[in-house]
PDB file of C-alpha atoms in Angstrom:
ATOM      1  CA  MET A   1     -19.141   6.028 -26.325  1.00  0.00           C
ATOM      2  CA  THR A   2     -21.583   3.268 -24.930  1.00  0.00           C
ATOM      3  CA  SER A   3     -21.596   3.150 -21.044  1.00  0.00           C
ATOM      4  CA  LEU A   4     -20.062  -0.507 -21.518  1.00  0.00           C
ATOM      5  CA  ASP A   5     -17.002   0.883 -23.084  1.00  0.00           C
ATOM      6  CA  HIS A   6     -16.681   3.537 -20.142  1.00  0.00           C
ATOM      7  CA  LYS A   7     -16.725   0.634 -17.657  1.00  0.00           C
ATOM      8  CA  LYS A   8     -14.287  -1.224 -19.416  1.00  0.00           C
ATOM      9  CA  ILE A   9     -12.025   1.612 -19.687  1.00  0.00           C
ATOM     10  CA  VAL A  10     -12.291   2.180 -15.959  1.00  0.00           C
ATOM     11  CA  GLU A  11     -11.044  -1.182 -15.342  1.00  0.00           C
ATOM     12  CA  GLN A  12      -8.306  -0.845 -17.354  1.00  0.00           C
ATOM     13  CA  ILE A  13      -7.156   2.277 -16.110  1.00  0.00           C
ATOM     14  CA  CYS A  14      -5.855   0.457 -13.156  1.00  0.00           C
ATOM     15  CA  ASP A  15      -3.324  -1.428 -15.233  1.00  0.00           C
ATOM     16  CA  PHE A  16      -2.558   1.780 -17.026  1.00  0.00           C
ATOM     17  CA  MET A  17      -1.489   3.642 -14.204  1.00  0.00           C
ATOM     18  CA  GLY A  18       0.525   0.820 -12.821  1.00  0.00           C
ATOM     19  CA  GLU A  19       2.193  -1.741 -14.939  1.00  0.00           C
ATOM     20  CA  ASP A  20       1.906  -3.350 -18.333  1.00  0.00           C
ATOM     21  CA  ILE A  21       2.168   0.264 -19.918  1.00  0.00           C
ATOM     22  CA  ASP A  22       3.021  -1.131 -23.442  1.00  0.00           C
ATOM     23  CA  SER A  23       0.454  -3.809 -23.582  1.00  0.00           C
ATOM     24  CA  PRO A  24      -2.102  -3.421 -26.094  1.00  0.00           C
ATOM     25  CA  ALA A  25      -4.737  -2.878 -23.848  1.00  0.00           C
ATOM     26  CA  CYS A  26      -2.944  -0.041 -22.122  1.00  0.00           C
ATOM     27  CA  GLN A  27      -2.450   1.574 -25.537  1.00  0.00           C
ATOM     28  CA  GLU A  28      -6.131   1.279 -26.319  1.00  0.00           C
ATOM     29  CA  VAL A  29      -6.694   3.183 -22.956  1.00  0.00           C
ATOM     30  CA  ALA A  30      -4.079   5.785 -23.981  1.00  0.00           C
ATOM     31  CA  ASP A  31      -5.947   6.238 -27.266  1.00  0.00           C
ATOM     32  CA  HIS A  32      -9.360   6.203 -25.502  1.00  0.00           C
ATOM     33  CA  LEU A  33      -8.230   8.886 -23.060  1.00  0.00           C
ATOM     34  CA  LYS A  34      -7.297  11.292 -25.640  1.00  0.00           C
ATOM     35  CA  MET A  35     -10.700  11.248 -27.312  1.00  0.00           C
ATOM     36  CA  CYS A  36     -13.138  10.819 -24.063  1.00  0.00           C
ATOM     37  CA  PRO A  37     -13.129  14.038 -21.495  1.00  0.00           C
ATOM     38  CA  THR A  38     -15.170  11.541 -19.073  1.00  0.00           C
ATOM     39  CA  CYS A  39     -12.635   8.875 -18.765  1.00  0.00           C
ATOM     40  CA  LYS A  40      -9.895  11.296 -18.842  1.00  0.00           C
ATOM     41  CA  VAL A  41     -11.210  13.317 -15.904  1.00  0.00           C
ATOM     42  CA  TYR A  42     -11.636   9.869 -14.100  1.00  0.00           C
ATOM     43  CA  PHE A  43      -8.263   9.137 -14.846  1.00  0.00           C
ATOM     44  CA  ASP A  44      -6.840  12.489 -13.714  1.00  0.00           C
ATOM     45  CA  THR A  45      -8.685  12.347 -10.749  1.00  0.00           C
ATOM     46  CA  VAL A  46      -7.834   8.903  -9.832  1.00  0.00           C
ATOM     47  CA  LYS A  47      -4.032   9.564 -10.508  1.00  0.00           C
ATOM     48  CA  LYS A  48      -4.595  12.600  -8.036  1.00  0.00           C
ATOM     49  CA  THR A  49      -5.867  10.592  -5.358  1.00  0.00           C
ATOM     50  CA  VAL A  50      -2.980   8.212  -5.405  1.00  0.00           C
ATOM     51  CA  THR A  51      -0.599  11.148  -5.667  1.00  0.00           C
ATOM     52  CA  LEU A  52      -1.946  12.646  -2.591  1.00  0.00           C
ATOM     53  CA  CYS A  53      -2.143   9.483  -0.822  1.00  0.00           C
ATOM     54  CA  ARG A  54       1.534   8.634  -1.485  1.00  0.00           C
ATOM     55  CA  ASP A  55       2.636  12.342  -0.719  1.00  0.00           C
ATOM     56  CA  MET A  56       1.041  12.423   2.760  1.00  0.00           C
ATOM     57  CA  GLU A  57       2.819   8.934   3.682  1.00  0.00           C
ATOM     58  CA  ASP A  58       6.119  10.084   2.710  1.00  0.00           C
ATOM     59  CA  GLU A  59       9.018  11.159   4.984  1.00  0.00           C
ATOM     60  CA  LYS A  60       8.402   8.547   7.651  1.00  0.00           C
ATOM     61  CA  LYS A  61      11.564   8.192   9.477  1.00  0.00           C
ATOM     62  CA  MET A  62      11.963   5.369  11.952  1.00  0.00           C
ATOM     63  CA  PRO A  63      13.089   6.737  15.431  1.00  0.00           C
ATOM     64  CA  GLU A  64      16.551   5.728  16.487  1.00  0.00           C
ATOM     65  CA  ASP A  65      15.248   4.490  19.769  1.00  0.00           C
ATOM     66  CA  VAL A  66      12.889   2.219  17.974  1.00  0.00           C
ATOM     67  CA  GLN A  67      15.854   0.514  16.162  1.00  0.00           C
ATOM     68  CA  SER A  68      17.712   0.401  19.690  1.00  0.00           C
ATOM     69  CA  ARG A  69      14.846  -1.496  21.431  1.00  0.00           C
ATOM     70  CA  LEU A  70      14.465  -3.797  18.423  1.00  0.00           C
ATOM     71  CA  PHE A  71      18.152  -4.819  18.614  1.00  0.00           C
ATOM     72  CA  LYS A  72      17.722  -5.355  22.446  1.00  0.00           C
ATOM     73  CA  VAL A  73      14.679  -7.471  21.795  1.00  0.00           C
ATOM     74  CA  LEU A  74      16.459  -9.709  19.382  1.00  0.00           C
ATOM     75  CA  ASN A  75      19.222  -9.948  21.616  1.00  0.00           C
ATOM     76  CA  LEU A  76      21.452  -8.304  18.950  1.00  0.00           C
ATOM     77  CA  ASP A  77      22.312  -5.301  20.944  1.00  0.00           C
ATOM     78  CA  GLU A  78      25.962  -6.195  21.795  1.00  0.00           C
ATOM     79  CA  ILE A  79      26.669  -6.683  17.680  1.00  0.00           C
ATOM     80  CA  LYS A  80      25.299  -3.126  17.270  1.00  0.00           C
ATOM     81  CA  LYS A  81      27.292  -1.767  20.091  1.00  0.00           C
ATOM     82  CA  SER A  82      30.495  -3.642  18.886  1.00  0.00           C
ATOM     83  CA  LYS A  83      30.003  -1.903  15.312  1.00  0.00           C
ATOM     84  CA  LYS A  84      30.023   1.629  16.616  1.00  0.00           C
TER      85      LYS A  84
ATOM     86  CA  MET B   1      24.887  -6.703   0.692  1.00  0.00           C
ATOM     87  CA  ASN B   2      24.734 -10.052  -0.842  1.00  0.00           C
ATOM     88  CA  GLU B   3      21.509 -10.856   0.360  1.00  0.00           C
ATOM     89  CA  VAL B   4      21.642 -14.641  -0.677  1.00  0.00           C
ATOM     90  CA  GLU B   5      24.779 -15.076   1.396  1.00  0.00           C
ATOM     91  CA  VAL B   6      23.601 -12.877   4.504  1.00  0.00           C
ATOM     92  CA  VAL B   7      20.349 -15.082   4.566  1.00  0.00           C
ATOM     93  CA  LYS B   8      22.513 -18.224   4.413  1.00  0.00           C
ATOM     94  CA  ARG B   9      24.686 -17.148   7.326  1.00  0.00           C
ATOM     95  CA  ALA B  10      21.534 -16.285   9.191  1.00  0.00           C
ATOM     96  CA  LYS B  11      20.176 -19.741   8.794  1.00  0.00           C
ATOM     97  CA  GLN B  12      23.297 -21.008  10.316  1.00  0.00           C
ATOM     98  CA  GLY B  13      22.660 -18.832  13.354  1.00  0.00           C
ATOM     99  CA  ASP B  14      25.317 -16.005  12.454  1.00  0.00           C
ATOM    100  CA  GLN B  15      24.180 -12.957  14.623  1.00  0.00           C
ATOM    101  CA  GLN B  16      25.996 -10.627  12.303  1.00  0.00           C
ATOM    102  CA  ALA B  17      24.076 -11.769   9.473  1.00  0.00           C
ATOM    103  CA  PHE B  18      20.903 -11.153  11.250  1.00  0.00           C
ATOM    104  CA  SER B  19      22.076  -7.754  12.533  1.00  0.00           C
ATOM    105  CA  GLU B  20      22.378  -6.935   8.659  1.00  0.00           C
ATOM    106  CA  LEU B  21      18.956  -8.096   7.869  1.00  0.00           C
ATOM    107  CA  VAL B  22      17.585  -5.879  10.579  1.00  0.00           C
ATOM    108  CA  ASN B  23      19.537  -2.848   9.426  1.00  0.00           C
ATOM    109  CA  ALA B  24      18.275  -3.507   5.748  1.00  0.00           C
ATOM    110  CA  TYR B  25      14.817  -4.241   6.370  1.00  0.00           C
ATOM    111  CA  SER B  26      13.549  -2.508   9.765  1.00  0.00           C
ATOM    112  CA  GLU B  27      12.794   0.925   8.565  1.00  0.00           C
ATOM    113  CA  ARG B  28      10.551  -0.501   5.407  1.00  0.00           C
ATOM    114  CA  ILE B  29       8.924  -2.694   7.855  1.00  0.00           C
ATOM    115  CA  TYR B  30       8.118  -0.199  10.542  1.00  0.00           C
ATOM    116  CA  ASN B  31       6.769   2.010   7.799  1.00  0.00           C
ATOM    117  CA  LEU B  32       4.512  -0.738   6.535  1.00  0.00           C
ATOM    118  CA  GLY B  33       3.161  -1.062   9.712  1.00  0.00           C
ATOM    119  CA  LEU B  34       2.552   2.563  10.550  1.00  0.00           C
ATOM    120  CA  ARG B  35       0.683   2.646   7.087  1.00  0.00           C
ATOM    121  CA  ILE B  36      -1.609  -0.227   7.912  1.00  0.00           C
ATOM    122  CA  LEU B  37      -2.120   0.508  11.722  1.00  0.00           C
ATOM    123  CA  ARG B  38      -1.271   4.065  11.695  1.00  0.00           C
ATOM    124  CA  LYS B  39      -0.070   4.216  15.524  1.00  0.00           C
ATOM    125  CA  LYS B  40       3.647   4.364  16.200  1.00  0.00           C
ATOM    126  CA  GLU B  41       3.567   1.972  18.947  1.00  0.00           C
ATOM    127  CA  ASP B  42       1.453  -0.794  16.694  1.00  0.00           C
ATOM    128  CA  ALA B  43       4.296  -0.158  14.101  1.00  0.00           C
ATOM    129  CA  GLU B  44       6.939  -0.747  16.744  1.00  0.00           C
ATOM    130  CA  ASP B  45       5.041  -3.999  17.875  1.00  0.00           C
ATOM    131  CA  ILE B  46       4.949  -5.299  14.235  1.00  0.00           C
ATOM    132  CA  LEU B  47       8.657  -4.465  13.552  1.00  0.00           C
ATOM    133  CA  GLN B  48       9.501  -6.515  16.879  1.00  0.00           C
ATOM    134  CA  GLU B  49       7.128  -9.284  16.109  1.00  0.00           C
ATOM    135  CA  THR B  50       8.247  -9.806  12.628  1.00  0.00           C
ATOM    136  CA  PHE B  51      11.887  -9.985  13.291  1.00  0.00           C
ATOM    137  CA  LEU B  52      11.393 -12.361  16.090  1.00  0.00           C
ATOM    138  CA  THR B  53       9.337 -14.519  13.517  1.00  0.00           C
ATOM    139  CA  VAL B  54      11.933 -14.418  11.020  1.00  0.00           C
ATOM    140  CA  ILE B  55      14.497 -15.355  13.716  1.00  0.00           C
ATOM    141  CA  GLN B  56      12.588 -18.261  14.516  1.00  0.00           C
ATOM    142  CA  LYS B  57      11.418 -19.380  11.293  1.00  0.00           C
ATOM    143  CA  ILE B  58      14.167 -18.580   9.149  1.00  0.00           C
ATOM    144  CA  ASP B  59      14.913 -22.424   8.808  1.00  0.00           C
ATOM    145  CA  MET B  60      11.774 -22.730   6.899  1.00  0.00           C
ATOM    146  CA  PHE B  61      12.791 -20.099   4.305  1.00  0.00           C
ATOM    147  CA  ASP B  62      13.305 -22.204   1.305  1.00  0.00           C
ATOM    148  CA  GLY B  63      14.438 -19.306  -1.178  1.00  0.00           C
ATOM    149  CA  ARG B  64      11.558 -20.013  -3.573  1.00  0.00           C
ATOM    150  CA  SER B  65      10.625 -16.437  -3.291  1.00  0.00           C
ATOM    151  CA  SER B  66      12.926 -13.600  -2.421  1.00  0.00           C
ATOM    152  CA  PHE B  67      13.677 -12.878   1.284  1.00  0.00           C
ATOM    153  CA  PHE B  68      12.009  -9.382   0.607  1.00  0.00           C
ATOM    154  CA  THR B  69       8.794 -10.998  -0.342  1.00  0.00           C
ATOM    155  CA  TRP B  70       9.178 -13.656   2.882  1.00  0.00           C
ATOM    156  CA  ILE B  71       9.341 -10.919   5.128  1.00  0.00           C
ATOM    157  CA  TYR B  72       6.926  -8.670   3.805  1.00  0.00           C
ATOM    158  CA  ARG B  73       4.423 -11.580   4.084  1.00  0.00           C
ATOM    159  CA  ILE B  74       5.157 -12.152   7.648  1.00  0.00           C
ATOM    160  CA  ALA B  75       5.053  -8.481   8.413  1.00  0.00           C
ATOM    161  CA  THR B  76       1.746  -7.838   6.480  1.00  0.00           C
ATOM    162  CA  ASN B  77       0.195 -11.122   8.215  1.00  0.00           C
ATOM    163  CA  THR B  78       1.421  -9.787  11.507  1.00  0.00           C
ATOM    164  CA  ALA B  79      -0.197  -6.343  10.746  1.00  0.00           C
ATOM    165  CA  LEU B  80      -3.361  -7.873   9.803  1.00  0.00           C
ATOM    166  CA  MET B  81      -3.779  -9.916  12.876  1.00  0.00           C
ATOM    167  CA  LYS B  82      -3.400  -6.818  14.788  1.00  0.00           C
ATOM    168  CA  LEU B  83      -5.701  -5.052  12.578  1.00  0.00           C
ATOM    169  CA  ARG B  84      -8.669  -7.577  13.151  1.00  0.00           C
ATOM    170  CA  LYS B  85      -8.158  -7.534  17.041  1.00  0.00           C
ATOM    171  CA  LYS B  86      -8.925  -3.663  16.694  1.00  0.00           C
ATOM    172  CA  LYS B  87     -12.458  -4.587  15.044  1.00  0.00           C
ATOM    173  CA  PRO B  88     -12.165  -1.426  12.991  1.00  0.00           C
ATOM    174  CA  GLN B  89     -15.504  -0.301  11.187  1.00  0.00           C
ATOM    175  CA  TYR B  90     -15.082  -0.967   7.588  1.00  0.00           C
ATOM    176  CA  ILE B  91     -17.283   0.583   4.730  1.00  0.00           C
ATOM    177  CA  ASP B  92     -18.864  -2.097   2.468  1.00  0.00           C
ATOM    178  CA  LEU B  93     -17.222  -2.179  -0.896  1.00  0.00           C
ATOM    179  CA  PRO B  94     -19.762  -4.243  -2.873  1.00  0.00           C
ATOM    180  CA  ASP B  95     -18.433  -7.249  -4.749  1.00  0.00           C
ATOM    181  CA  ASN B  96     -19.506  -5.828  -8.131  1.00  0.00           C
ATOM    182  CA  PRO B  97     -19.447  -2.218  -7.804  1.00  0.00           C
ATOM    183  CA  ASP B  98     -21.179  -0.438 -10.468  1.00  0.00           C
ATOM    184  CA  PHE B  99     -18.346   1.613 -12.334  1.00  0.00           C
ATOM    185  CA  GLN B 100     -20.865   2.800 -14.693  1.00  0.00           C
ATOM    186  CA  GLU B 101     -23.108   4.616 -12.248  1.00  0.00           C
ATOM    187  CA  SER B 102     -19.867   6.182 -10.482  1.00  0.00           C
ATOM    188  CA  ILE B 103     -18.367   7.678 -13.873  1.00  0.00           C
ATOM    189  CA  GLU B 104     -21.621   8.636 -15.179  1.00  0.00           C
ATOM    190  CA  SER B 105     -22.952  10.614 -12.236  1.00  0.00           C
ATOM    191  CA  LYS B 106     -19.999  11.864 -10.416  1.00  0.00           C
ATOM    192  CA  VAL B 107     -16.892  12.269 -12.727  1.00  0.00           C
ATOM    193  CA  PHE B 108     -17.753  15.407 -14.671  1.00  0.00           C
ATOM    194  CA  ILE B 109     -16.022  17.803 -12.111  1.00  0.00           C
ATOM    195  CA  ASP B 110     -12.359  17.873 -12.824  1.00  0.00           C
ATOM    196  CA  TRP B 111     -10.759  18.625  -9.389  1.00  0.00           C
ATOM    197  CA  SER B 112      -7.527  17.342 -10.327  1.00  0.00           C
ATOM    198  CA  GLN B 113      -5.792  20.536 -10.828  1.00  0.00           C
ATOM    199  CA  ASP B 114      -7.341  22.389  -7.892  1.00  0.00           C
ATOM    200  CA  ALA B 115      -4.492  23.972  -6.006  1.00  0.00           C
ATOM    201  CA  SER B 116      -6.059  23.467  -2.340  1.00  0.00           C
ATOM    202  CA  LEU B 117      -6.070  19.715  -2.668  1.00  0.00           C
ATOM    203  CA  ASN B 118      -2.692  19.005  -1.496  1.00  0.00           C
ATOM    204  CA  VAL B 119      -1.166  17.334   1.647  1.00  0.00           C
ATOM    205  CA  GLN B 120      -0.784  20.754   3.620  1.00  0.00           C
ATOM    206  CA  ASN B 121      -4.228  21.002   3.449  1.00  0.00           C
ATOM    207  CA  ALA B 122      -5.294  19.323   6.906  1.00  0.00           C
ATOM    208  CA  GLU B 123      -8.748  18.806   5.959  1.00  0.00           C
ATOM    209  CA  VAL B 124      -7.779  16.600   2.800  1.00  0.00           C
ATOM    210  CA  LYS B 125      -5.263  14.912   4.799  1.00  0.00           C
ATOM    211  CA  LYS B 126      -7.855  13.731   7.606  1.00  0.00           C
ATOM    212  CA  LEU B 127     -10.393  12.882   4.787  1.00  0.00           C
ATOM    213  CA  LEU B 128      -7.902  10.867   3.301  1.00  0.00           C
ATOM    214  CA  TYR B 129      -6.670   8.986   6.116  1.00  0.00           C
ATOM    215  CA  GLU B 130     -10.361   8.394   7.474  1.00  0.00           C
ATOM    216  CA  ALA B 131     -11.190   6.875   3.785  1.00  0.00           C
ATOM    217  CA  ILE B 132      -8.036   4.670   3.808  1.00  0.00           C
ATOM    218  CA  ASP B 133      -9.173   3.340   7.354  1.00  0.00           C
ATOM    219  CA  GLU B 134     -12.651   2.558   6.156  1.00  0.00           C
ATOM    220  CA  LEU B 135     -11.067   0.160   3.629  1.00  0.00           C
ATOM    221  CA  SER B 136     -11.329  -3.383   4.765  1.00  0.00           C
ATOM    222  CA  GLU B 137      -8.033  -5.017   5.281  1.00  0.00           C
ATOM    223  CA  ILE B 138      -8.319  -6.863   1.879  1.00  0.00           C
ATOM    224  CA  TYR B 139      -8.285  -3.584   0.029  1.00  0.00           C
ATOM    225  CA  LYS B 140      -6.137  -1.536   2.407  1.00  0.00           C
ATOM    226  CA  THR B 141      -3.253  -3.933   2.241  1.00  0.00           C
ATOM    227  CA  VAL B 142      -3.442  -4.018  -1.445  1.00  0.00           C
ATOM    228  CA  PHE B 143      -3.513  -0.316  -1.590  1.00  0.00           C
ATOM    229  CA  VAL B 144      -0.863   0.234   0.890  1.00  0.00           C
ATOM    230  CA  LEU B 145       1.497  -2.313  -0.734  1.00  0.00           C
ATOM    231  CA  ARG B 146       1.010  -1.490  -4.451  1.00  0.00           C
ATOM    232  CA  ASP B 147       0.183   2.420  -4.277  1.00  0.00           C
ATOM    233  CA  ILE B 148       1.949   3.685  -1.124  1.00  0.00           C
ATOM    234  CA  GLU B 149       4.776   1.130  -0.743  1.00  0.00           C
ATOM    235  CA  GLN B 150       5.025   1.142  -4.642  1.00  0.00           C
ATOM    236  CA  LEU B 151       5.529  -2.684  -4.975  1.00  0.00           C
ATOM    237  CA  SER B 152       4.716  -4.182  -8.173  1.00  0.00           C
ATOM    238  CA  ILE B 153       1.306  -6.011  -8.849  1.00  0.00           C
ATOM    239  CA  LYS B 154       3.447  -9.258  -8.967  1.00  0.00           C
ATOM    240  CA  GLU B 155       5.027  -8.469  -5.790  1.00  0.00           C
ATOM    241  CA  THR B 156       1.683  -7.567  -4.048  1.00  0.00           C
ATOM    242  CA  SER B 157       0.275 -10.873  -5.512  1.00  0.00           C
ATOM    243  CA  LYS B 158       3.037 -12.789  -4.125  1.00  0.00           C
ATOM    244  CA  ILE B 159       3.121 -11.412  -0.613  1.00  0.00           C
ATOM    245  CA  LEU B 160      -0.698 -11.598  -0.148  1.00  0.00           C
ATOM    246  CA  ASN B 161      -0.929 -15.054  -1.814  1.00  0.00           C
ATOM    247  CA  ILE B 162      -3.533 -13.964  -4.199  1.00  0.00           C
ATOM    248  CA  THR B 163      -3.828 -13.671  -7.957  1.00  0.00           C
ATOM    249  CA  GLU B 164      -2.410 -10.802  -9.893  1.00  0.00           C
ATOM    250  CA  GLU B 165      -5.994 -10.213 -11.327  1.00  0.00           C
ATOM    251  CA  ASN B 166      -7.323 -10.134  -7.751  1.00  0.00           C
ATOM    252  CA  VAL B 167      -4.695  -7.432  -6.817  1.00  0.00           C
ATOM    253  CA  LYS B 168      -5.948  -5.203  -9.673  1.00  0.00           C
ATOM    254  CA  ILE B 169      -9.611  -5.943  -8.640  1.00  0.00           C
ATOM    255  CA  ARG B 170      -8.959  -4.975  -5.144  1.00  0.00           C
ATOM    256  CA  LEU B 171      -6.647  -2.050  -6.137  1.00  0.00           C
ATOM    257  CA  ARG B 172      -9.460  -0.700  -8.331  1.00  0.00           C
ATOM    258  CA  ARG B 173     -12.079  -0.690  -5.727  1.00  0.00           C
ATOM    259  CA  ALA B 174      -9.784   0.841  -3.357  1.00  0.00           C
ATOM    260  CA  ARG B 175      -8.892   3.790  -5.369  1.00  0.00           C
ATOM    261  CA  GLN B 176     -12.370   4.070  -6.598  1.00  0.00           C
ATOM    262  CA  HIS B 177     -13.541   4.431  -2.977  1.00  0.00           C
ATOM    263  CA  LEU B 178     -10.825   6.992  -2.151  1.00  0.00           C
ATOM    264  CA  ARG B 179     -11.506   8.909  -5.386  1.00  0.00           C
ATOM    265  CA  ASP B 180     -15.098   9.330  -4.806  1.00  0.00           C
ATOM    266  CA  LYS B 181     -14.496  10.404  -1.177  1.00  0.00           C
ATOM    267  CA  LEU B 182     -12.472  13.331  -2.456  1.00  0.00           C
ATOM    268  CA  SER B 183     -15.060  14.009  -5.376  1.00  0.00           C
ATOM    269  CA  GLU B 184     -17.663  14.460  -2.505  1.00  0.00           C
ATOM    270  CA  TYR B 185     -15.396  16.560  -0.639  1.00  0.00           C
ATOM    271  CA  PHE B 186     -14.949  18.908  -3.733  1.00  0.00           C
ATOM    272  CA  SER B 187     -18.517  18.811  -4.747  1.00  0.00           C
ATOM    273  CA  GLU B 188     -19.627  20.087  -1.075  1.00  0.00           C
ATOM    274  CA  ARG B 189     -17.004  22.820  -1.116  1.00  0.00           C
ATOM    275  CA  VAL B 190     -18.310  24.017  -4.669  1.00  0.00           C
ATOM    276  CA  VAL B 191     -21.971  24.165  -2.928  1.00  0.00           C
ATOM    277  CA  LYS B 192     -20.975  26.028  -0.143  1.00  0.00           C
TER     278      LYS B 192
END
């Protein structure tokens, strides 16, 4: 494995983790990850990083008073009241 | 909700239709603001400014993009304007980052299975929030839209008006920066 190959794989991991999962390039990355511990660790740690960021941003509920103030600012509060 | 129909009614000034659009999108816009600006008051400002802009400019919405893309673009731009006013200190991610150096010098420790790396760990949470805030706006917006909001690369490129290739490059650099921060944290812990 040359360092150039590593570099190319690292660039492709972005696509692999997100989209185009069936593309030939992604298949190439998947095959490579099975054989290369270095790139596999890189892939796993990037994936873990993204998962952690996603988890900590989860469960943000907008407070109800924010919604009420929004309707008021937009002059839509009468409509909201009439729907209740 | 038939969104195309609702938007059509909103363009004709139907307040009920605007109300439906607010109900459909307010929570997502609020969360987007919170994720970019990090403060509840700022997120509320972005929410209000976004919908005020929608009401003012809905005539200009021509349906070439989806309404979702259009409102997200307004919200993202509003958030970015607010972010710029705060003049945060960004870390400089080089235009041509040397991935080779990173992968060959740091990647060998596999901390991905370490049980202490979770969002209940306050130290990890703080570190990640700080690392995200170090990203300059071009990286932060791509990271928030793609990895946190989980929009597609195509949607992200349309909202930010950049190419899909550019989204991928920015995403790669943002992820690299955050991963490296966790790697540093893990290495320091091992040394201690």
